[in-house]
Amino acid sequence: MNRKEPLCARQTPTQLTSAMASAAAVEWEAAARKVLVARKPCFGLPTACPTCLPVLLYLRMAQVPFDIHVDTSFPDADHIPYVEFGDCVAFNNEKGGVIEYLKDEKIADLNSNHPNISSTTVLDTKAMVSSWLANALLYELWVVSAGSIANDIYFSDLPWPIGKILHWNKTRHVKQLLGITKLNAAEKEEEIYLKASAAYDSLSFRLGDQVFLFDNRC
C-alpha cells in the first residue's frame, strides 16, 4: 500500500501494521470508485491476462464496484494488475498480490464468512493451483504456443522491434524459471504435464459432486 502521507513514526511495528490496515479499510470504504489496472481485453474476455483475470473475477465475486483501466505502456510489468482506491494502491508484486492484500487488510475476503473451511485445506489447494497448474499455464502460454497467444495479450500494441525483444526476454525468463534447457526440454514437458494432471485429479476428487471447492462460493 502506498500513501501520500506517512503514518506516525513513533508507533510500534504492531501498532503500525494495525493502523495501516485500519487506514486501508477506511480508504477503501471512502473511495467512491475503485479502479483495476489490467492488461488489455482479448478473446472475448475483459482482460485476457492470466494474472489479471483472477483479480477481476475476485472483485466481481466480492460485489465490488470498479472500473477497468487498460495499461498498454508497460505490458510486462510485474506490478500489473493493481487496484487503486483513494490514496492507496494494491500492487500485484507486493504483499502476496492484490487478492492476498484485500484479504489481509480485511477489505474483501470471500472466505471470511465461512469458518467451516479448514485453513490447511485452503492452503494445500492454493499451493497446487499456484505451483503445478500455474507452471503448466506458463509453459502453454510462452513455450508451446510459440508465443502467438502471449503476443496478442501483452505485446501486440507495441512497435515490432520493442514487442519482439520484450517477448523474447519473457520467454527466456519463463524457461529459466521452469528449468528448461535444450537438453532437457522433452523431460521437462513431461514433468510439467504430469504434475498438472495430478493437480487436476486432486482438485476433481475434492470437488466430487459439489459445485464449489469450499462451502458454497469458492
mmCIF file of C-alpha atoms in Angstrom:
data_model
loop_
_atom_site.group_PDB
_atom_site.id
_atom_site.type_symbol
_atom_site.label_atom_id
_atom_site.label_comp_id
_atom_site.label_asym_id
_atom_site.label_seq_id
_atom_site.Cartn_x
_atom_site.Cartn_y
_atom_site.Cartn_z
ATOM 1 C CA MET A 1 0.000 0.000 0.000
ATOM 2 C CA ASN A 2 1.313 3.437 -0.962
ATOM 3 C CA ARG A 3 0.018 6.514 0.831
ATOM 4 C CA LYS A 4 0.711 10.182 0.225
ATOM 5 C CA GLU A 5 1.146 10.916 3.939
ATOM 6 C CA PRO A 6 3.342 8.667 6.166
ATOM 7 C CA LEU A 7 1.927 7.234 9.352
ATOM 8 C CA CYS A 8 3.321 8.222 12.740
ATOM 9 C CA ALA A 9 6.928 7.058 13.072
ATOM 10 C CA ARG A 10 6.560 6.614 16.836
ATOM 11 C CA GLN A 11 4.233 3.647 16.516
ATOM 12 C CA THR A 12 5.467 0.147 17.300
ATOM 13 C CA PRO A 13 5.527 -2.381 14.404
ATOM 14 C CA THR A 14 2.320 -4.000 15.717
ATOM 15 C CA GLN A 15 0.590 -0.647 16.085
ATOM 16 C CA LEU A 16 1.840 0.450 12.675
ATOM 17 C CA THR A 17 0.505 -2.698 10.989
ATOM 18 C CA SER A 18 -2.856 -2.274 12.713
ATOM 19 C CA ALA A 19 -3.006 1.414 11.826
ATOM 20 C CA MET A 20 -2.152 0.727 8.176
ATOM 21 C CA ALA A 21 -4.816 -1.971 7.962
ATOM 22 C CA SER A 22 -7.364 0.324 9.548
ATOM 23 C CA ALA A 23 -6.365 3.197 7.264
ATOM 24 C CA ALA A 24 -6.627 0.977 4.178
ATOM 25 C CA ALA A 25 -10.087 -0.223 5.193
ATOM 26 C CA VAL A 26 -11.230 3.358 5.804
ATOM 27 C CA GLU A 27 -9.773 4.478 2.473
ATOM 28 C CA TRP A 28 -11.489 1.569 0.727
ATOM 29 C CA GLU A 29 -14.883 2.472 2.168
ATOM 30 C CA ALA A 30 -14.402 6.180 1.427
ATOM 31 C CA ALA A 31 -13.350 5.675 -2.201
ATOM 32 C CA ALA A 32 -16.292 6.407 -4.469
ATOM 33 C CA ARG A 33 -14.934 4.072 -7.094
ATOM 34 C CA LYS A 34 -12.156 1.520 -7.284
ATOM 35 C CA VAL A 35 -10.016 1.112 -10.409
ATOM 36 C CA LEU A 36 -8.486 -2.161 -11.570
ATOM 37 C CA VAL A 37 -5.487 -1.539 -13.815
ATOM 38 C CA ALA A 38 -5.058 -4.611 -16.002
ATOM 39 C CA ARG A 39 -3.777 -5.799 -19.339
ATOM 40 C CA LYS A 40 -5.942 -5.481 -22.418
ATOM 41 C CA PRO A 41 -9.038 -7.490 -23.368
ATOM 42 C CA CYS A 42 -8.714 -10.312 -25.874
ATOM 43 C CA PHE A 43 -10.536 -13.491 -26.946
ATOM 44 C CA GLY A 44 -13.846 -12.000 -25.737
ATOM 45 C CA LEU A 45 -12.580 -11.547 -22.165
ATOM 46 C CA PRO A 46 -12.460 -8.177 -20.344
ATOM 47 C CA THR A 47 -8.770 -8.948 -19.752
ATOM 48 C CA ALA A 48 -7.042 -11.930 -21.279
ATOM 49 C CA CYS A 49 -4.062 -11.799 -18.941
ATOM 50 C CA PRO A 50 -3.955 -14.944 -16.739
ATOM 51 C CA THR A 51 -2.674 -12.828 -13.843
ATOM 52 C CA CYS A 52 -5.242 -10.047 -14.170
ATOM 53 C CA LEU A 53 -8.329 -12.182 -14.812
ATOM 54 C CA PRO A 54 -8.410 -13.834 -11.336
ATOM 55 C CA VAL A 55 -8.287 -10.387 -9.688
ATOM 56 C CA LEU A 56 -11.128 -9.143 -11.886
ATOM 57 C CA LEU A 57 -13.233 -12.218 -11.087
ATOM 58 C CA TYR A 58 -12.439 -11.909 -7.372
ATOM 59 C CA LEU A 59 -13.630 -8.290 -7.288
ATOM 60 C CA ARG A 60 -16.813 -9.231 -9.114
ATOM 61 C CA MET A 61 -17.494 -12.167 -6.785
ATOM 62 C CA ALA A 62 -16.953 -9.815 -3.847
ATOM 63 C CA GLN A 63 -19.526 -7.490 -5.479
ATOM 64 C CA VAL A 64 -17.069 -4.600 -5.547
ATOM 65 C CA PRO A 65 -17.997 -1.809 -7.991
ATOM 66 C CA PHE A 66 -14.915 -0.920 -10.023
ATOM 67 C CA ASP A 67 -13.717 0.497 -13.320
ATOM 68 C CA ILE A 68 -11.137 -1.171 -15.547
ATOM 69 C CA HIS A 69 -8.196 0.766 -16.934
ATOM 70 C CA VAL A 70 -6.010 -0.966 -19.502
ATOM 71 C CA ASP A 71 -2.273 -0.315 -19.304
ATOM 72 C CA THR A 72 -0.568 -0.884 -22.670
ATOM 73 C CA SER A 73 2.568 1.133 -21.865
ATOM 74 C CA PHE A 74 4.252 -1.478 -19.646
ATOM 75 C CA PRO A 75 2.703 -4.819 -20.688
ATOM 76 C CA ASP A 76 5.317 -6.968 -18.940
ATOM 77 C CA ALA A 77 5.442 -5.007 -15.647
ATOM 78 C CA ASP A 78 5.337 -7.179 -12.524
ATOM 79 C CA HIS A 79 3.132 -4.715 -10.622
ATOM 80 C CA ILE A 80 0.201 -5.246 -13.011
ATOM 81 C CA PRO A 81 -2.583 -5.890 -12.104
ATOM 82 C CA TYR A 82 -3.151 -3.357 -9.361
ATOM 83 C CA VAL A 83 -6.140 -1.731 -7.692
ATOM 84 C CA GLU A 84 -6.355 1.988 -6.921
ATOM 85 C CA PHE A 85 -8.717 3.276 -4.244
ATOM 86 C CA GLY A 86 -8.442 6.780 -2.853
ATOM 87 C CA ASP A 87 -4.787 7.433 -1.978
ATOM 88 C CA CYS A 88 -3.984 3.706 -1.790
ATOM 89 C CA VAL A 89 -2.697 1.249 -4.357
ATOM 90 C CA ALA A 90 -2.557 -2.551 -4.058
ATOM 91 C CA PHE A 91 0.121 -3.887 -6.420
ATOM 92 C CA ASN A 92 0.416 -7.425 -7.736
ATOM 93 C CA ASN A 93 4.114 -7.687 -6.809
ATOM 94 C CA GLU A 94 3.673 -6.583 -3.182
ATOM 95 C CA LYS A 95 2.204 -8.269 -0.083
ATOM 96 C CA GLY A 96 1.456 -11.534 -1.891
ATOM 97 C CA GLY A 97 -0.554 -9.930 -4.679
ATOM 98 C CA VAL A 98 -3.788 -7.969 -4.930
ATOM 99 C CA ILE A 99 -6.110 -10.715 -3.689
ATOM 100 C CA GLU A 100 -3.951 -11.532 -0.658
ATOM 101 C CA TYR A 101 -3.712 -7.823 0.141
ATOM 102 C CA LEU A 102 -7.504 -7.437 0.092
ATOM 103 C CA LYS A 103 -7.823 -10.456 2.392
ATOM 104 C CA ASP A 104 -5.077 -9.441 4.815
ATOM 105 C CA GLU A 105 -6.388 -5.893 5.173
ATOM 106 C CA LYS A 106 -9.915 -7.245 5.835
ATOM 107 C CA ILE A 107 -11.180 -5.308 2.831
ATOM 108 C CA ALA A 108 -12.652 -8.083 0.698
ATOM 109 C CA ASP A 109 -12.343 -11.690 1.888
ATOM 110 C CA LEU A 110 -14.680 -14.183 0.254
ATOM 111 C CA ASN A 111 -13.867 -16.799 2.902
ATOM 112 C CA SER A 112 -14.393 -14.628 5.992
ATOM 113 C CA ASN A 113 -17.964 -15.797 6.450
ATOM 114 C CA HIS A 114 -17.119 -19.479 6.124
ATOM 115 C CA PRO A 115 -15.487 -20.663 9.362
ATOM 116 C CA ASN A 116 -16.020 -24.312 8.426
ATOM 117 C CA ILE A 117 -13.306 -24.102 5.800
ATOM 118 C CA SER A 118 -10.026 -25.575 7.021
ATOM 119 C CA SER A 119 -7.159 -23.143 6.519
ATOM 120 C CA THR A 120 -4.872 -26.105 5.860
ATOM 121 C CA THR A 121 -7.158 -27.364 3.107
ATOM 122 C CA VAL A 122 -7.293 -23.925 1.541
ATOM 123 C CA LEU A 123 -3.518 -23.575 1.644
ATOM 124 C CA ASP A 124 -2.960 -27.044 0.175
ATOM 125 C CA THR A 125 -5.383 -26.374 -2.655
ATOM 126 C CA LYS A 126 -3.931 -22.944 -3.310
ATOM 127 C CA ALA A 127 -0.410 -24.412 -3.390
ATOM 128 C CA MET A 128 -1.373 -26.848 -6.136
ATOM 129 C CA VAL A 129 -3.057 -24.168 -8.227
ATOM 130 C CA SER A 130 -0.307 -21.597 -7.772
ATOM 131 C CA SER A 131 2.538 -24.021 -8.472
ATOM 132 C CA TRP A 132 1.812 -27.047 -10.659
ATOM 133 C CA LEU A 133 -1.131 -25.577 -12.595
ATOM 134 C CA ALA A 134 0.456 -22.141 -12.811
ATOM 135 C CA ASN A 135 3.629 -23.683 -14.242
ATOM 136 C CA ALA A 136 1.607 -25.551 -16.848
ATOM 137 C CA LEU A 137 -0.143 -22.311 -17.800
ATOM 138 C CA LEU A 138 3.196 -20.518 -18.138
ATOM 139 C CA TYR A 139 4.531 -23.342 -20.283
ATOM 140 C CA GLU A 140 1.490 -23.360 -22.561
ATOM 141 C CA LEU A 141 1.420 -19.584 -22.875
ATOM 142 C CA TRP A 142 5.086 -18.872 -23.542
ATOM 143 C CA VAL A 143 6.600 -22.082 -24.904
ATOM 144 C CA VAL A 144 4.027 -24.383 -26.526
ATOM 145 C CA SER A 145 2.103 -21.676 -28.383
ATOM 146 C CA ALA A 146 5.373 -20.275 -29.775
ATOM 147 C CA GLY A 147 4.299 -17.005 -28.192
ATOM 148 C CA SER A 148 1.447 -16.188 -30.561
ATOM 149 C CA ILE A 149 -1.211 -16.074 -27.819
ATOM 150 C CA ALA A 150 1.101 -14.249 -25.411
ATOM 151 C CA ASN A 151 1.857 -11.681 -28.107
ATOM 152 C CA ASP A 152 -1.863 -10.951 -28.541
ATOM 153 C CA ILE A 153 -2.252 -10.389 -24.800
ATOM 154 C CA TYR A 154 0.923 -8.492 -23.978
ATOM 155 C CA PHE A 155 2.824 -7.017 -26.897
ATOM 156 C CA SER A 156 0.666 -6.527 -29.987
ATOM 157 C CA ASP A 157 0.163 -2.810 -29.261
ATOM 158 C CA LEU A 158 3.897 -2.131 -29.186
ATOM 159 C CA PRO A 159 6.148 -1.353 -32.170
ATOM 160 C CA TRP A 160 7.527 -4.544 -33.730
ATOM 161 C CA PRO A 161 11.168 -4.343 -32.521
ATOM 162 C CA ILE A 162 10.207 -3.480 -28.932
ATOM 163 C CA GLY A 163 7.472 -6.100 -28.726
ATOM 164 C CA LYS A 164 9.748 -8.750 -30.236
ATOM 165 C CA ILE A 165 12.549 -8.048 -27.753
ATOM 166 C CA LEU A 166 10.230 -7.999 -24.729
ATOM 167 C CA HIS A 167 8.611 -11.218 -25.922
ATOM 168 C CA TRP A 168 11.981 -12.947 -26.315
ATOM 169 C CA ASN A 169 13.127 -11.800 -22.876
ATOM 170 C CA LYS A 170 9.915 -13.039 -21.236
ATOM 171 C CA THR A 171 10.111 -16.417 -22.971
ATOM 172 C CA ARG A 172 13.722 -16.840 -21.872
ATOM 173 C CA HIS A 173 12.765 -15.871 -18.303
ATOM 174 C CA VAL A 174 9.937 -18.438 -18.232
ATOM 175 C CA LYS A 175 12.242 -21.186 -19.496
ATOM 176 C CA GLN A 176 14.770 -20.314 -16.807
ATOM 177 C CA LEU A 177 12.041 -20.270 -14.181
ATOM 178 C CA LEU A 178 10.842 -23.724 -15.223
ATOM 179 C CA GLY A 179 14.384 -25.055 -15.587
ATOM 180 C CA ILE A 180 14.026 -25.779 -19.303
ATOM 181 C CA THR A 181 17.125 -26.159 -21.455
ATOM 182 C CA LYS A 182 17.735 -27.521 -24.948
ATOM 183 C CA LEU A 183 18.942 -30.782 -23.419
ATOM 184 C CA ASN A 184 16.030 -31.448 -21.049
ATOM 185 C CA ALA A 185 13.111 -29.851 -22.921
ATOM 186 C CA ALA A 186 11.254 -33.122 -23.544
ATOM 187 C CA GLU A 187 11.706 -34.377 -19.976
ATOM 188 C CA LYS A 188 10.607 -31.049 -18.502
ATOM 189 C CA GLU A 189 7.497 -31.004 -20.669
ATOM 190 C CA GLU A 190 6.513 -34.469 -19.458
ATOM 191 C CA GLU A 191 7.162 -33.463 -15.835
ATOM 192 C CA ILE A 192 5.098 -30.273 -16.136
ATOM 193 C CA TYR A 193 2.114 -32.078 -17.655
ATOM 194 C CA LEU A 194 2.287 -34.965 -15.170
ATOM 195 C CA LYS A 195 2.165 -32.534 -12.239
ATOM 196 C CA ALA A 196 -0.671 -30.569 -13.837
ATOM 197 C CA SER A 197 -2.625 -33.773 -14.394
ATOM 198 C CA ALA A 198 -2.068 -34.817 -10.777
ATOM 199 C CA ALA A 199 -3.279 -31.408 -9.590
ATOM 200 C CA TYR A 200 -6.425 -31.648 -11.719
ATOM 201 C CA ASP A 201 -7.111 -35.165 -10.422
ATOM 202 C CA SER A 202 -6.724 -33.962 -6.827
ATOM 203 C CA LEU A 203 -8.999 -30.966 -7.366
ATOM 204 C CA SER A 204 -11.562 -33.143 -9.131
ATOM 205 C CA PHE A 205 -11.529 -35.643 -6.247
ATOM 206 C CA ARG A 206 -12.033 -32.872 -3.715
ATOM 207 C CA LEU A 207 -14.845 -31.301 -5.740
ATOM 208 C CA GLY A 208 -16.753 -34.551 -6.188
ATOM 209 C CA ASP A 209 -20.391 -33.752 -6.889
ATOM 210 C CA GLN A 210 -20.157 -30.274 -5.367
ATOM 211 C CA VAL A 211 -20.433 -27.093 -7.394
ATOM 212 C CA PHE A 212 -17.749 -25.289 -5.373
ATOM 213 C CA LEU A 213 -14.491 -26.469 -3.843
ATOM 214 C CA PHE A 214 -15.179 -24.759 -0.485
ATOM 215 C CA ASP A 215 -18.626 -24.330 1.025
ATOM 216 C CA ASN A 216 -20.922 -22.584 -1.467
ATOM 217 C CA ARG A 217 -18.877 -19.834 -3.054
ATOM 218 C CA CYS A 218 -15.181 -20.724 -3.502
#
